[in-house]
Coordinates of C-alpha atoms in Angstrom, one line a residue:
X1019 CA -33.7 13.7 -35.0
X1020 CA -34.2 9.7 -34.9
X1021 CA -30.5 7.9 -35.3
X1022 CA -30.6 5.7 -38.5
X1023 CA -29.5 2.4 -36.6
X1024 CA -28.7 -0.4 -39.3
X1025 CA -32.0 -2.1 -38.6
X1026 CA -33.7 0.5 -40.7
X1027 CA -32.5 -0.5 -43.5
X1028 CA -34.4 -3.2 -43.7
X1029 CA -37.5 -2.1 -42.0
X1030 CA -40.1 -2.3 -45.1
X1031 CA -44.4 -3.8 -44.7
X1032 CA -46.4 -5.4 -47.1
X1033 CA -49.3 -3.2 -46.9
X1034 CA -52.7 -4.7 -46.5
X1035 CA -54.0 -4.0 -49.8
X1036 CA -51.3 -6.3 -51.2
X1037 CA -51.7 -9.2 -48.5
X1038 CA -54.1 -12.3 -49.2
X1039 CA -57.1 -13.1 -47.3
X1040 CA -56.4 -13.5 -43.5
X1041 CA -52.8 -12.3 -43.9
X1042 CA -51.6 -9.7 -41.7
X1043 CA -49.6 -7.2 -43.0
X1044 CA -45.7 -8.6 -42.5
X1045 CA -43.0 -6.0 -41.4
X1046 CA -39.8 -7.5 -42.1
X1047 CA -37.7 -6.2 -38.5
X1048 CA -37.1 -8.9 -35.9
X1049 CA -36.5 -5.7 -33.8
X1050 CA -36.2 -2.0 -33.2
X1051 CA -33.2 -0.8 -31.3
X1052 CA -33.5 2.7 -32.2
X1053 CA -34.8 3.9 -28.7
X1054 CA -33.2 6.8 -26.8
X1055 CA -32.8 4.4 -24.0
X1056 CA -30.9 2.1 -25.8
X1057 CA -28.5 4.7 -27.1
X1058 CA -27.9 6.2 -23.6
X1059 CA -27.0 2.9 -22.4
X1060 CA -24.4 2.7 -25.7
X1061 CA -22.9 6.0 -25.2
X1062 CA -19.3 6.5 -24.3
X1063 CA -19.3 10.5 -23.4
X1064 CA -16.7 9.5 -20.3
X1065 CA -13.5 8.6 -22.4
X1066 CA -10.5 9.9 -20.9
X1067 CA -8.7 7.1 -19.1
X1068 CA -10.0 4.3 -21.7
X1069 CA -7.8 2.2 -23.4
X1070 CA -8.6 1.4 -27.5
X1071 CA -7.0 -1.0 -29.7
X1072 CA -6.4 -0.1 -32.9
X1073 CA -5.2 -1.8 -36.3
X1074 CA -3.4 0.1 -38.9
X1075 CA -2.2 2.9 -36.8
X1076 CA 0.9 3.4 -38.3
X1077 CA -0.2 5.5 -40.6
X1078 CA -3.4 7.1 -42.8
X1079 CA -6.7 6.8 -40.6
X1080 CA -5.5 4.7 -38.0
X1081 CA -2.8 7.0 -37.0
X1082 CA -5.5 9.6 -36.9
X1083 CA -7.7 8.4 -34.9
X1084 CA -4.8 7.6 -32.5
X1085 CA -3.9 11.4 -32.4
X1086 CA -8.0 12.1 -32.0
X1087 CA -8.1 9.5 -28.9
X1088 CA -5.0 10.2 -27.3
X1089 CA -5.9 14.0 -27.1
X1090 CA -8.6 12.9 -25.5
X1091 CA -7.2 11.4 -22.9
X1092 CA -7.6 8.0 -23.7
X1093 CA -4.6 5.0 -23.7
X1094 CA -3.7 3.5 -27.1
X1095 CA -1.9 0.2 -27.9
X1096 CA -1.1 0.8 -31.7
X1097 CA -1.3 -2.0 -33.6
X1098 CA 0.3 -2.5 -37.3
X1099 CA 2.2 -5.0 -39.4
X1100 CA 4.8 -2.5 -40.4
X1101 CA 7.5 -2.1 -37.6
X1102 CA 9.3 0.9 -38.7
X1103 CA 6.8 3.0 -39.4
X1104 CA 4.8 2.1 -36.1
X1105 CA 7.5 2.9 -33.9
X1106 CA 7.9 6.3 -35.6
X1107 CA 4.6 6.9 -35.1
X1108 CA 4.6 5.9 -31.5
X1109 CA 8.0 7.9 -30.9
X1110 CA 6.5 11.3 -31.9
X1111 CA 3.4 10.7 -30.3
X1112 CA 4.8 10.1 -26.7
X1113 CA 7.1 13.1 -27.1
X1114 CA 3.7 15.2 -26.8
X1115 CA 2.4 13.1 -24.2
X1116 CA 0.6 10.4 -25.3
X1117 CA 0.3 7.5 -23.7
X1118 CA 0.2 4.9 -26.4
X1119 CA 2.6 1.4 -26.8
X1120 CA 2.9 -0.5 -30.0
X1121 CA 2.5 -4.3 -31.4
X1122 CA 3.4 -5.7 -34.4
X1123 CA 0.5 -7.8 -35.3
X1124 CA -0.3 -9.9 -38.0
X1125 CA -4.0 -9.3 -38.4
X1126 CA -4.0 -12.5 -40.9
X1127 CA -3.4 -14.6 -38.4
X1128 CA -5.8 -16.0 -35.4
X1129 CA -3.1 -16.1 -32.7
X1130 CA -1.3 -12.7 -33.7
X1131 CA -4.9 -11.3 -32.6
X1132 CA -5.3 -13.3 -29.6
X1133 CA -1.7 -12.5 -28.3
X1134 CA -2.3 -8.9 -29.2
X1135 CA -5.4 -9.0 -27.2
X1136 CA -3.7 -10.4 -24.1
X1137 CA -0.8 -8.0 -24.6
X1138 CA -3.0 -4.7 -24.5
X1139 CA -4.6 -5.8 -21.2
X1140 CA -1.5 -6.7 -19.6
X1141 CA -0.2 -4.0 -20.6
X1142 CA -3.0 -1.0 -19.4
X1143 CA -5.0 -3.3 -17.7
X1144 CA -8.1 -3.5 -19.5
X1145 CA -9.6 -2.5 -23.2
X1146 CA -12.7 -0.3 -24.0
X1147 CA -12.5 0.4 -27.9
X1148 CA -11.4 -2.3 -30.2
X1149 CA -10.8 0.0 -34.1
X1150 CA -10.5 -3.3 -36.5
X1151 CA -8.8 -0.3 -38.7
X1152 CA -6.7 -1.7 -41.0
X1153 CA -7.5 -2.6 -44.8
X1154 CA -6.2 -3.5 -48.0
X1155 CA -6.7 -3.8 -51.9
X1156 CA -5.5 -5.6 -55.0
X1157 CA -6.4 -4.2 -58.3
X1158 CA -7.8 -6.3 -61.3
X1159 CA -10.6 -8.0 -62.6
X1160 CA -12.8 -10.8 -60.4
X1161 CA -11.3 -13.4 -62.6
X1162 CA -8.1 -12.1 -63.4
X1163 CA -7.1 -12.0 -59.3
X1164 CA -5.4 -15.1 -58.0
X1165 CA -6.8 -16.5 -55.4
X1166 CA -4.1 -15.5 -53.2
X1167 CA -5.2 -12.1 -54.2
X1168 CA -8.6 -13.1 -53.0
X1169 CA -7.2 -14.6 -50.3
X1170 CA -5.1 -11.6 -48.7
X1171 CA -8.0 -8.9 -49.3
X1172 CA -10.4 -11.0 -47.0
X1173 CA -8.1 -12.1 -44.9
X1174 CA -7.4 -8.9 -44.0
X1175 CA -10.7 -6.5 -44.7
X1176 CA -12.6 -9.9 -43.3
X1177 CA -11.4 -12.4 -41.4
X1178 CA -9.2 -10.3 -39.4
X1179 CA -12.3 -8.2 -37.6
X1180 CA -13.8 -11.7 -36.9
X1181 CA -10.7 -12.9 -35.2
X1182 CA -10.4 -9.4 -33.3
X1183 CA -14.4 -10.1 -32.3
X1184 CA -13.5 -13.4 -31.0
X1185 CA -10.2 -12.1 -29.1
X1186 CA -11.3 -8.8 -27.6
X1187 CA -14.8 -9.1 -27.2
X1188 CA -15.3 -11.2 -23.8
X1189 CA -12.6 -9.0 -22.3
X1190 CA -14.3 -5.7 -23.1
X1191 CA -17.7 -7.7 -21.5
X1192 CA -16.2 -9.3 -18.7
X1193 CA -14.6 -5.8 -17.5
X1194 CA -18.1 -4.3 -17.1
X1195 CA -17.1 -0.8 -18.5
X1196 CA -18.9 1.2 -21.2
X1197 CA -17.3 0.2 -24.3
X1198 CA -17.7 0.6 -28.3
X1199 CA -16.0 -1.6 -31.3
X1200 CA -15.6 0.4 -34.7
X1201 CA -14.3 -1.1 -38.0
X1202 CA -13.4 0.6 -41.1
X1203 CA -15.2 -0.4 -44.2
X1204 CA -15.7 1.9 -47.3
X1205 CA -18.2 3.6 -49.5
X1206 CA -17.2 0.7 -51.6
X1207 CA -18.9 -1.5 -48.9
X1208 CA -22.5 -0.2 -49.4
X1209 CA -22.4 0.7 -53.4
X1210 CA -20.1 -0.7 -56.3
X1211 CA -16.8 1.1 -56.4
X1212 CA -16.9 -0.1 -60.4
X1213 CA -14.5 -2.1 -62.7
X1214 CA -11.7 -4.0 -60.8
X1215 CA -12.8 -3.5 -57.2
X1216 CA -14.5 -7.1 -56.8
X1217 CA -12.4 -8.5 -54.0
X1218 CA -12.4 -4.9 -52.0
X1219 CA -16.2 -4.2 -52.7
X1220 CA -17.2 -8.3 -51.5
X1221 CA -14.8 -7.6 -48.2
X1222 CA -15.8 -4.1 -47.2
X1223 CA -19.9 -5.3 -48.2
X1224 CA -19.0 -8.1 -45.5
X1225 CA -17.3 -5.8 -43.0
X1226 CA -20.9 -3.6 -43.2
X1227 CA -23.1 -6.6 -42.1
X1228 CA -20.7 -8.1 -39.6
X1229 CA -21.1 -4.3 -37.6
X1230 CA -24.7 -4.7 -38.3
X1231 CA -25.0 -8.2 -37.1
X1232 CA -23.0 -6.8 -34.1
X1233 CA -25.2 -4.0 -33.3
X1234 CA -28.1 -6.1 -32.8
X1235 CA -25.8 -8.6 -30.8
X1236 CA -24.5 -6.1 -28.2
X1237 CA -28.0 -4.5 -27.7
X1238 CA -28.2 -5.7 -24.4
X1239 CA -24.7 -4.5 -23.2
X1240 CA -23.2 -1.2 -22.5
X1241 CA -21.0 -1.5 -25.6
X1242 CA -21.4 0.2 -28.9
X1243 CA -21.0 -0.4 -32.6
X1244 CA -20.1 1.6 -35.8
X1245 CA -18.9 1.0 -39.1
X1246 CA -16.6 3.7 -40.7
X1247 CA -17.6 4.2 -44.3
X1248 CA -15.5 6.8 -46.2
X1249 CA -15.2 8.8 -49.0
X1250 CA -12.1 9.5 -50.5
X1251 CA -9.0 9.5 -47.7
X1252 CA -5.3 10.6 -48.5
X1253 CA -4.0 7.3 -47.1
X1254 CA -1.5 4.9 -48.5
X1255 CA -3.6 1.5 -48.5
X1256 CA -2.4 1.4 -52.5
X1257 CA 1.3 0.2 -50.6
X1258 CA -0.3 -2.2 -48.4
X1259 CA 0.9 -4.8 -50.8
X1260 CA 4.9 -3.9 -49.6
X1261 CA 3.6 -5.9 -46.1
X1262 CA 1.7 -8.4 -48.1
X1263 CA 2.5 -11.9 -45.8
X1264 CA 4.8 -14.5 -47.8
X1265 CA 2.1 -17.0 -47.7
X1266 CA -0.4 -14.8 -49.7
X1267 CA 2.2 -14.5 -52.3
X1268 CA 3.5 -11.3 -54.8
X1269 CA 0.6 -8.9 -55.6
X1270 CA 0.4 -8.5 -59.4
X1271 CA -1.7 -5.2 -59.4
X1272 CA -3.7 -4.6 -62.4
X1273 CA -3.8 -0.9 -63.6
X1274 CA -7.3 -1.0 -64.8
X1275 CA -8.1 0.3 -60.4
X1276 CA -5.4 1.2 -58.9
X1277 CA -3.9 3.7 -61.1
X1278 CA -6.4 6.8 -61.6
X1279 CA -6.8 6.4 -57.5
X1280 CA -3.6 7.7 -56.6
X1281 CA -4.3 11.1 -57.9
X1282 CA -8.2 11.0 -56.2
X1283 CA -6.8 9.5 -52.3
X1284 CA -3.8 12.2 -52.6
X1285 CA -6.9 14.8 -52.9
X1286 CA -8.7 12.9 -50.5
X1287 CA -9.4 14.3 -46.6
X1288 CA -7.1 14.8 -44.4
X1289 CA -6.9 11.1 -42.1
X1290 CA -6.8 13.5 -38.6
X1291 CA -10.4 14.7 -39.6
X1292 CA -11.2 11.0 -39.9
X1293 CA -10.0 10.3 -36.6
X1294 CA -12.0 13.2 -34.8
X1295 CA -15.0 12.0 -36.8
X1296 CA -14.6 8.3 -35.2
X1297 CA -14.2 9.6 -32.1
X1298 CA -17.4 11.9 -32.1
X1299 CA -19.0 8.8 -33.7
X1300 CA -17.8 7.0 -30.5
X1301 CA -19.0 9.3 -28.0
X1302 CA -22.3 9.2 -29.7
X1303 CA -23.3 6.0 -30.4
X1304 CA -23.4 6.8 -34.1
X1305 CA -23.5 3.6 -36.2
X1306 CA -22.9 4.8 -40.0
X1307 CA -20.0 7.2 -40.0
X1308 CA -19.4 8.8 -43.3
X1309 CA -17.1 11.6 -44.3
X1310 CA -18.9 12.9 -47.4
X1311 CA -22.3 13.9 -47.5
X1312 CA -22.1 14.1 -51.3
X1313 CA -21.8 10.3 -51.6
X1314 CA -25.4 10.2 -50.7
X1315 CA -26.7 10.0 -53.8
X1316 CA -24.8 7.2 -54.6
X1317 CA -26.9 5.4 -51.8
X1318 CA -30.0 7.0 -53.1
X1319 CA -29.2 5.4 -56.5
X1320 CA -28.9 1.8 -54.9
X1321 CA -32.1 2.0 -53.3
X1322 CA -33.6 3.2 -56.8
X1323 CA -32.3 -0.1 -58.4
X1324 CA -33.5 -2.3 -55.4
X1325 CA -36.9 -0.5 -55.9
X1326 CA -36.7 -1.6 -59.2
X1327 CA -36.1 -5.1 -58.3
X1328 CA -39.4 -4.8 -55.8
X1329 CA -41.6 -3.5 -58.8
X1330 CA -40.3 -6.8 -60.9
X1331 CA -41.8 -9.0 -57.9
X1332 CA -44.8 -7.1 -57.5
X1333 CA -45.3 -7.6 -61.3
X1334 CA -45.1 -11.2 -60.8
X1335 CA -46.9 -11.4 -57.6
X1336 CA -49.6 -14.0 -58.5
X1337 CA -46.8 -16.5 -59.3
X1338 CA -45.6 -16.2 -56.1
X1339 CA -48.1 -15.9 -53.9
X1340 CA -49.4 -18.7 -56.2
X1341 CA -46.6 -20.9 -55.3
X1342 CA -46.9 -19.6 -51.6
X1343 CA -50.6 -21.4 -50.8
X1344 CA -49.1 -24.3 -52.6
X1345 CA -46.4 -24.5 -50.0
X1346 CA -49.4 -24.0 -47.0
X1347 CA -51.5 -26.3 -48.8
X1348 CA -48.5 -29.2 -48.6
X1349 CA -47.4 -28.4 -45.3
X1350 CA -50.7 -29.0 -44.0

């Protein structure tokens, strides 16, 4: 079976019936990656010995896909704003053999990730897998957040994977090794997660087209992409704000979206079934990784309402193809 690669989601053609005179029919895909040659050369079946980088690995996903690597044979520097828990983390992890070191790292900020970058090569020599992991969420309505609240959430669900591009990027290229870059968005960044979600749903939608972007950037290189997209996960990203950074301010949650998720993410999977996931997803070259095939009909729902959107346009067609020849007419 063909791999979905994120360029077909926009693959679509305007089919000849519908084009004007001496138009060709226009398929909207500058290009087509999904080739079994290009997937071979983005495959990372040789792990053991890597080293990854991973954010949030105190705890919840990032934790488990730091057990999932590490049993693998692969080196992890573990990576998370919250000391205590890290090095708790860390300490029962190298009592069963792991080889993993920790970093606190302030994801908000450009030169935590740059130092963190330079501290994960000195310390195992190299990096293979950068997991731009961790995330975080403040409850309330779009216009009811502060703009610190704004702030922090895309800071940290945003901004920090672009920072982590910039910083561990040309080292994962310069060591010439097969290597792959995952970062965790959500359900929530491909469909609306409702009623209070607006700062989460706008970060994780923009963590989803960075990876994209990404995929068709690194085509040419023996490193892969994926974007982690989950369902429900028994995590405890609803006390991320206990880390929040002074200079984003106090979190002043609303209860009208964080309160009946407690109850769902404590039913939610198990975050060591997320990690094996990534980590098959890794050896694979598997771009979309999602963790619960039941959410799919979510995504067919989406696509119904952009098909709505498309029979709109088709309805007013003649104004715009009317306003179309204008434009050739002018530019001539």
């Amino acid at each position: 079976m063909p791999r979905y690669t994120p360029e077909h989601r926009f693959q679509a053609r305007l089919p000849a019936s519908r084009c004007r005179p001496n138009q060709r029919p226009t398929r909207f895909l500058l290009n087509d990656f999904n080739n079994s040659s290009t997937i071979r050369k983005r495959t990372m079946r040789d792990i053991e010995g890597k080293v990854a980088f991973i954010t949030g690995a105190a705890s919840g996903m990032g934790l488990g896909m730091t057990k999932a690597f590490t049993r693998a044979g692969m080196k992890v520097m573990m990576a998370d704003i919250d000391a205590t828990r890290l090095q708790a983390a860390a300490a029962d992890l190298k009592a069963k053999g792991a080889d993993v070191d920790t970093l606190r790292c302030d994801i908000t900020i450009e030169d935590s990730v740059f130092a963190a970058a330079a501290a994960t090569v000195k310390r195992f020599g190299t990096v293979n897998v950068l997991c731009n992991n961790a995330g975080v969420s403040v409850g309330g309505l779009s216009e009811e957040l502060s703009q610190k609240d704004w702030d922090w959430v895309v800071a940290v669900n945003q901004t920090a994977i672009v920072y982590a591009m910039r910083a561990f990027l040309p080292l994962m290229k310069a060591n010439g090794e097969s290597g792959h870059v995952m970062s965790t968005a959500s359900m929530a960044g491909l469909v609306n997660a409702g009623a209070g979600w607006g700062a989460y749903n706008a970060s994780k939608h923009a963590a989803v087209a960075m990876m994209e972007v990404l995929y068709s950037e690194l085509k040419d290189t023996p490193i892969g992409v994926s974007v982690l997209c989950p369902g429900a996960v028994n995590t405890n990203i609803l006390e991320a704000a206990t880390h929040r950074p002074d200079h984003f301010g106090k979190s002043d949650d609303r209860p009208i979206a964080l309160n009946p998720l407690g109850e769902t993410l404590q039913q939610g999977l198990d975050p060591d079934v997320v990690g094996e996931l990534v980590l098959d997803a890794i050896r694979e070259n598997q771009f979309y990784i999602f963790t619960d095939p039941r959410m799919e009909r979510q995504i067919e729902r989406l696509f119904d309402r952009i098909k709505l959107g498309f029979a709109w346009a088709r309805k007013n067609e003649h104004l715009i193809a009317a306003n179309q020849a204008e434009l050739v007419w002018k530019a001539k």
